[in-house]
Coordinates of C-alpha atoms in Angstrom, one line a residue:
X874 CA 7.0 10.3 139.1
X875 CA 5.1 9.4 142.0
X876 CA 5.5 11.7 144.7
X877 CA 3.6 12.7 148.2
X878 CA 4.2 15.3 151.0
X879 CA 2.2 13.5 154.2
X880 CA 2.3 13.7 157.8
X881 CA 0.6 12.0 160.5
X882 CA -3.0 13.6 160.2
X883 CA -3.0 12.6 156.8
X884 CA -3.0 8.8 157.3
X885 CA -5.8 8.0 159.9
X886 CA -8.2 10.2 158.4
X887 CA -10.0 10.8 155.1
X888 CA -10.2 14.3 153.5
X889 CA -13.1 16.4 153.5
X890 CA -15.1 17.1 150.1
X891 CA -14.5 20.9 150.9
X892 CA -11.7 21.1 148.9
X893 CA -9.1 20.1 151.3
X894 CA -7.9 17.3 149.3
X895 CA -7.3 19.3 146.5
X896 CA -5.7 21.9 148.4
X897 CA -3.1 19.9 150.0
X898 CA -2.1 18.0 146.0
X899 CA -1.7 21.9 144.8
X900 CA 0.5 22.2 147.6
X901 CA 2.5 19.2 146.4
X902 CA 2.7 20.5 143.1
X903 CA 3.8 23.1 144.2
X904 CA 6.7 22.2 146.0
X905 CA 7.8 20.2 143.3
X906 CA 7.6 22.7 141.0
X907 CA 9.8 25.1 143.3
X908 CA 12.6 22.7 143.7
X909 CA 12.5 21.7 139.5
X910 CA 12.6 25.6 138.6
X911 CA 15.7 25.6 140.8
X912 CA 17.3 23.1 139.1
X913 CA 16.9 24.3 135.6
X914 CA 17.5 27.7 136.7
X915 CA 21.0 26.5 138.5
X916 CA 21.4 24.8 134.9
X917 CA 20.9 27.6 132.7
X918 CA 23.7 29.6 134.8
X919 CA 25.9 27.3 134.0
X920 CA 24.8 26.8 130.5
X921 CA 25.5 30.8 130.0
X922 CA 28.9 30.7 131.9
X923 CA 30.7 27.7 130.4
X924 CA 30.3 27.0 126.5
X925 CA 31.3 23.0 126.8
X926 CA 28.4 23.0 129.6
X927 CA 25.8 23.7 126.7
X928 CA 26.7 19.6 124.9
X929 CA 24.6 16.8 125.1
X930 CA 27.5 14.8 126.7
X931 CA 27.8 17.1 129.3
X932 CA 23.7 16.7 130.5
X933 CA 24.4 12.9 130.1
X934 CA 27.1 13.1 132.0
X935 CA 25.4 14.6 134.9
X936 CA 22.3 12.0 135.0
X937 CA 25.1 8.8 134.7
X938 CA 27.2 10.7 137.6
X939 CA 23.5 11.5 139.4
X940 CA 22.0 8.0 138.9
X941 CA 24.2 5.5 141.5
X942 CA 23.9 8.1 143.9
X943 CA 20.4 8.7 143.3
X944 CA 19.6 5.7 144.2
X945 CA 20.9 5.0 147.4
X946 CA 19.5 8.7 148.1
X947 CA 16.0 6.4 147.4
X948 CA 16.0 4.4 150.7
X949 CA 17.6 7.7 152.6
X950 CA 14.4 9.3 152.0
X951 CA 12.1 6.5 153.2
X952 CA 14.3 6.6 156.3
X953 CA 14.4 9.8 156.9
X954 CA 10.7 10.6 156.4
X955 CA 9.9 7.7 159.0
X956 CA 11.9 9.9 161.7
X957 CA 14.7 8.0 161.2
X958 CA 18.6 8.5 159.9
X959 CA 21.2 6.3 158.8
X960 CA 24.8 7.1 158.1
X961 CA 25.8 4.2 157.8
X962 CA 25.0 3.7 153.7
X963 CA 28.1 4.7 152.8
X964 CA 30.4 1.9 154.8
X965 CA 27.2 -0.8 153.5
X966 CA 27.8 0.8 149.9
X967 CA 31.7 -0.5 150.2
X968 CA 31.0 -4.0 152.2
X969 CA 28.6 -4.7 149.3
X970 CA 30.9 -3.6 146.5
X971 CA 33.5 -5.6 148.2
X972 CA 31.6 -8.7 149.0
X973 CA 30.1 -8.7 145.3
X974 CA 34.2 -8.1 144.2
X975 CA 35.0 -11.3 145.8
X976 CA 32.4 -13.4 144.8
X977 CA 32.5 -12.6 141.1
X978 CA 36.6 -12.7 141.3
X979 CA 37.8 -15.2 143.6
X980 CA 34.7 -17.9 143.8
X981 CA 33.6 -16.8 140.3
X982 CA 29.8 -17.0 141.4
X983 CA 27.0 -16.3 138.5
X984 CA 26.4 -12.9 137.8
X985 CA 22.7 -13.5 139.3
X986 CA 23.9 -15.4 142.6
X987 CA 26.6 -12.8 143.2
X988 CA 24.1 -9.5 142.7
X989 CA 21.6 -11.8 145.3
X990 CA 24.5 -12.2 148.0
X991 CA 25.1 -8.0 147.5
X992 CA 21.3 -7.4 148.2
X993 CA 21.0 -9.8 151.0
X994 CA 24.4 -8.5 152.8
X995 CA 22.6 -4.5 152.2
X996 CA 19.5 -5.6 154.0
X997 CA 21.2 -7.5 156.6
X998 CA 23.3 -4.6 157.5
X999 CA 20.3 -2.1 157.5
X1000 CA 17.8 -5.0 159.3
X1001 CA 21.0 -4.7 162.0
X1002 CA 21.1 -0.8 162.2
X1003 CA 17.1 -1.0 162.7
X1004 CA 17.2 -3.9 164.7
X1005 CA 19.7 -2.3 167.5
X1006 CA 17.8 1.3 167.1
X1007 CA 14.5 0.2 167.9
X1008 CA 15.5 -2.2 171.2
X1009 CA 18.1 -0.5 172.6
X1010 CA 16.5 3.5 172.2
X1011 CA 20.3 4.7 171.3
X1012 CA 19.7 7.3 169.2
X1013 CA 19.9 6.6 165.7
X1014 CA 22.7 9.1 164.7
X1015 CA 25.0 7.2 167.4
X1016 CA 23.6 3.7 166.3
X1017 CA 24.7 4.5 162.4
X1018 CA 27.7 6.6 162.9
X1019 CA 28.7 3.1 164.9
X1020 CA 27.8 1.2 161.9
X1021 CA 29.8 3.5 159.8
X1022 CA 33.0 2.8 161.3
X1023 CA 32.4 -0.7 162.0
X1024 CA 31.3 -1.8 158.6
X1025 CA 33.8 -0.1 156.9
X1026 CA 36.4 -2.0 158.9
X1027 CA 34.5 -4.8 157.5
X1028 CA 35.1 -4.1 153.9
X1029 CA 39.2 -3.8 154.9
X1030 CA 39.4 -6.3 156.4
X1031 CA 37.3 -8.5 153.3
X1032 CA 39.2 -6.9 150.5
X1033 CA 42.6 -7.0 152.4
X1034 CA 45.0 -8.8 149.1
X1035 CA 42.5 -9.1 147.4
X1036 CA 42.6 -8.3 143.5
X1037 CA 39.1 -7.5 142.9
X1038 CA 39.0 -6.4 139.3
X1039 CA 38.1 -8.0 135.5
X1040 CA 34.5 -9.1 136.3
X1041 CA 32.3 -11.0 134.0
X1042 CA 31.3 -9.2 130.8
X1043 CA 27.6 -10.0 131.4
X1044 CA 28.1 -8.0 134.8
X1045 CA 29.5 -4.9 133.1
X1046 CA 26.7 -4.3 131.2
X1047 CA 24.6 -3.5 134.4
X1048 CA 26.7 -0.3 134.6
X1049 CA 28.0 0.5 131.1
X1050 CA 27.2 3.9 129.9
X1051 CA 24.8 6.3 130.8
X1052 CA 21.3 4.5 129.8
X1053 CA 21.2 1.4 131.8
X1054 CA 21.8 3.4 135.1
X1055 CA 19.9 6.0 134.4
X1056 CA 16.6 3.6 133.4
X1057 CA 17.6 1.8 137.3
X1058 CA 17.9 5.3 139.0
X1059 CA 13.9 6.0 137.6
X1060 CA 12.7 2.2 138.3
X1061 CA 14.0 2.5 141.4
X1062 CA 12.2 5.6 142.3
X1063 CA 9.1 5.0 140.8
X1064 CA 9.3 1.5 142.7
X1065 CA 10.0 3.0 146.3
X1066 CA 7.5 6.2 145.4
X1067 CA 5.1 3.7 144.8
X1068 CA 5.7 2.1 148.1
X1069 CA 5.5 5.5 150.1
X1070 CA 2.3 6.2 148.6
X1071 CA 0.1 2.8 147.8
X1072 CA 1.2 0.4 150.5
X1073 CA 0.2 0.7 153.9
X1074 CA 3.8 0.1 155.8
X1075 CA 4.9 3.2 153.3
X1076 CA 2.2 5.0 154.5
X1077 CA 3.2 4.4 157.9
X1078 CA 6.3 6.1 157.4
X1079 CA 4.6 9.4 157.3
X1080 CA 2.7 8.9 160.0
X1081 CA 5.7 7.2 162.2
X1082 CA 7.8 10.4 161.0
X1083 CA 4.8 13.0 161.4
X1084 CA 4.1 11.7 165.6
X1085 CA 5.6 8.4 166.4
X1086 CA 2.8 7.8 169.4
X1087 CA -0.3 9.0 167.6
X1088 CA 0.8 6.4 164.8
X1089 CA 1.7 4.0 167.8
X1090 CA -1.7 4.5 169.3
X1091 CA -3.7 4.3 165.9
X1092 CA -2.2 0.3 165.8
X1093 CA 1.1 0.9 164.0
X1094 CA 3.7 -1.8 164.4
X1095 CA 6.5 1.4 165.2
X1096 CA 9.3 -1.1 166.0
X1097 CA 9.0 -3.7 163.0
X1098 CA 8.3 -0.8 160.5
X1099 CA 11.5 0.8 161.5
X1100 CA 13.9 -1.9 160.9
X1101 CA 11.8 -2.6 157.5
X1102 CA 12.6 0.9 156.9
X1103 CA 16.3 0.7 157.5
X1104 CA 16.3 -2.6 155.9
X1105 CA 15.2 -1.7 152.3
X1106 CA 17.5 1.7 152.8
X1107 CA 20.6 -1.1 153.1
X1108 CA 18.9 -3.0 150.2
X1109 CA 19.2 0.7 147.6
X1110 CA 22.4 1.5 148.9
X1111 CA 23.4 -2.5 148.2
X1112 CA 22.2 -1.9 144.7
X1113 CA 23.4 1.3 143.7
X1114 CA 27.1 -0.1 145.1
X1115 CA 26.6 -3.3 142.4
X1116 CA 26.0 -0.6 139.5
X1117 CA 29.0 1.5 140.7
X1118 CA 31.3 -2.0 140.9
X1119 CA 29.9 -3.2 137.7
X1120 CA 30.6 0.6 136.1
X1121 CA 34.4 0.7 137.3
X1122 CA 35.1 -3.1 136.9
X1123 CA 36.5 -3.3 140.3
X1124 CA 35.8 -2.9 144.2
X1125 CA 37.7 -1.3 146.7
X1126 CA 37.2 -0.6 150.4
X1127 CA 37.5 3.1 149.8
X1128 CA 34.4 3.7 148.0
X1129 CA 30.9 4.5 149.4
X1130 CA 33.3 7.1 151.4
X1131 CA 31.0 10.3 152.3
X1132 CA 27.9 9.2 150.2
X1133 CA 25.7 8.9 152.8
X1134 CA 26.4 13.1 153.5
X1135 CA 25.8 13.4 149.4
X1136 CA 22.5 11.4 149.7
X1137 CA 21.3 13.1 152.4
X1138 CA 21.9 16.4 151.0
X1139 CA 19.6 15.3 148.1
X1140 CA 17.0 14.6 150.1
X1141 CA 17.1 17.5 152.0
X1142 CA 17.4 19.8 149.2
X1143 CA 14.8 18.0 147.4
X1144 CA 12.7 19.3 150.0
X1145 CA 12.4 16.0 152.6
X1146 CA 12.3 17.0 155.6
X1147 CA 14.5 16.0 158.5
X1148 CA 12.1 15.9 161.0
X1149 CA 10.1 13.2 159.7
X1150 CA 6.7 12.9 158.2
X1151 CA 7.4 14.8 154.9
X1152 CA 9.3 13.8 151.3
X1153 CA 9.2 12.0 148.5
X1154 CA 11.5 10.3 146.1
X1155 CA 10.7 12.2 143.6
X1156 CA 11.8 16.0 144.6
X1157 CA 15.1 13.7 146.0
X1158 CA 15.9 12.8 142.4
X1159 CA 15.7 16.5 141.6
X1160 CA 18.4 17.4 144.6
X1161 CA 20.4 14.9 143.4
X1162 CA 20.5 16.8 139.9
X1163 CA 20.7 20.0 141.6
X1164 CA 24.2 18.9 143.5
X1165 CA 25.3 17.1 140.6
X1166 CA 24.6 20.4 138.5
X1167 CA 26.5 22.2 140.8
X1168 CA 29.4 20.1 140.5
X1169 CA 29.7 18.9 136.6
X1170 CA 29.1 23.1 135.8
X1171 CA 32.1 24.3 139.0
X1172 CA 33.9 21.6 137.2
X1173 CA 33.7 23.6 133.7
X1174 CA 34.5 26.4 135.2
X1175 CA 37.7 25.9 136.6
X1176 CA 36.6 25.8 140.2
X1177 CA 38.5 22.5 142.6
X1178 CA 37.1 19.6 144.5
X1179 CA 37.9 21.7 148.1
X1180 CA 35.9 24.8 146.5
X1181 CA 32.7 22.2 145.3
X1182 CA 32.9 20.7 149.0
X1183 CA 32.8 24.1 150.7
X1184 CA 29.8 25.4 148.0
X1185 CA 27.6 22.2 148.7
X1186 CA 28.0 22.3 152.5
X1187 CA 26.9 25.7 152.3
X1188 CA 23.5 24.6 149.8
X1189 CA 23.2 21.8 152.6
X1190 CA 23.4 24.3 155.8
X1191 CA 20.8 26.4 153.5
X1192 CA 18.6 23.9 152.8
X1193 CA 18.5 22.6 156.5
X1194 CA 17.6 26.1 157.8
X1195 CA 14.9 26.2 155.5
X1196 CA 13.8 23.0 156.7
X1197 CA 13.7 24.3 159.9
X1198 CA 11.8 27.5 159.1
X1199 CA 9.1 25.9 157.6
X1200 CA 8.4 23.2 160.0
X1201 CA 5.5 23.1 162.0
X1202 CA 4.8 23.4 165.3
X1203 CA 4.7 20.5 167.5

């Protein structure tokens, strides 16, 4: 899986043959490494501690119930290593799933044009979320959390008497089992980890993310990279919300609710930082695991939703703090 840990200094200079290169890919490997053994060690706890952990079904389970989220966790780390934050991908998860709903149900649309009218509503929605973040300088927590509320009115007001249910049997398969998904989830994240780390607007992220005016001073477009940024997260969470539509056979307002806190959770715990300027896609697949771990192996044991919420908030504070610890001064 491609992966990269970069900040600014990295993109605007080359590395010296004194080793430095290679010392800053061990450190990569490193990291990565630290945030996999955590996962398998969080694995093997539960693995001792619940007997129907230990089946097959139960690991497949936890990749299928991993791989829509994992996704839209995909454009939430490109955001959020450009500097950026969107909590908005939740409310663009349920328009999408609702606009798609209606489209394949009431106007009976091709499978193809529908899933084109889902991704084009995503990136509109994240284009707008950049769009007003970049011109206006309101912060982008305010400018999402607005979005948030506002595009989930949207996808009420869209799926108000609707029945949006019994799609196409050629759009089920998109979501059906525990294969398709999963094969998306890695495409997905070998497509955006190849973007962070062999095209020059994804290496802009890190340096945008690392110091916005150094990158702005070394030529950077900061404005029209941003909304690019937010765009393609809208465009993941579009598609993750098609799989999880075509997986359930219906849409409903509802859904989407709180998956923006899940997927950034598994970016932070996958070792992104919050800051900007560090992450990849990679080590977010990995959180994403790790949370999904958590909850499939609570689940075994007997433990309730309220008692899951509590113990990820606490892995999320955690993993924050750590975040904050290790960041460098500035």
């Amino acid at each position: 899986m491609t992966d990269m840990t970069q900040n600014s200094s990295t993109q605007f200079s080359t590395p010296s043959a004194d080793g430095s290169s290679f010392a800053v890919l061990k450190h990569q490997f490193l990291q990565i490494w630290q945030v996999l053994a955590a996962l398998v060690l969080i694995y093997l706890v539960f693995f001792t501690l619940s007997e129907p952990f230990r089946s097959l079904d139960t690991l497949l389970s936890i990749f299928g119930q991993a791989s829509i989220l994992a996704i839209l966790a995909c454009g939430t780390t490109v955001v959020l290593i450009s500097g950026g934050l969107d909590l908005s991908v939740g409310s663009i998860f349920a328009v999408v799933g609702v606009i798609v709903g209606i489209a394949l149900a009431e106007y009976q649309l091709p499978v193809v044009v529908a899933v084109l009218i889902g991704l084009l509503a995503g990136a509109a929605m994240g284009a707008l979320n950049g769009t007003i973040q970049v011109f206006t300088k309101v912060p982008a927590f305010i400018v999402t959390l607005g979005g948030l509320t506002a595009y989930k009115g949207i996808a009420e007001i869209l799926a108000s008497g609707r029945d949006l249910s019994r799609f196409p049997d050629s759009f089920q398969m998109l979501g059906s089992g525990y294969l398709v998904p999963m094969l998306i989830m890695f495409g997905v994240a070998l497509v955006t980890g190849l973007f962070l780390t062999k095209t020059q607007l994804g290496n802009h992220a890190f340096a945008i993310g690392g110091n916005e005016e150094v990158a702005r001073l070394s030529g950077v477009n900061v404005r029209k990279s941003r909304i690019y940024y937010y765009m393609l997260g809208g465009v993941l969470a579009a598609t993750a919300a098609i799989l999880e539509v075509s997986k359930l056979n219906f849409a409903m307002p509802a859904r989407g609710q709180s998956y923006e806190l899940f997927a950034i959770a598994a970016v932070v715990i996958g070792g992104t930082s919050l800051f900007g300027g560090r992450g990849g896609v990679g080590k977010t697949l990995i959180g994403m695991l790790i949370m999904q771990t958590i909850i499939v192996g609570l689940s075994y044991l007997g433990v309730g939703t309220s008692v899951q919420r509590i113990a990820i908030g606490i892995i999320i504070i955690v993993a924050v703090y750590w975040d904050v610890w290790r960041r460098p001064s500035r």
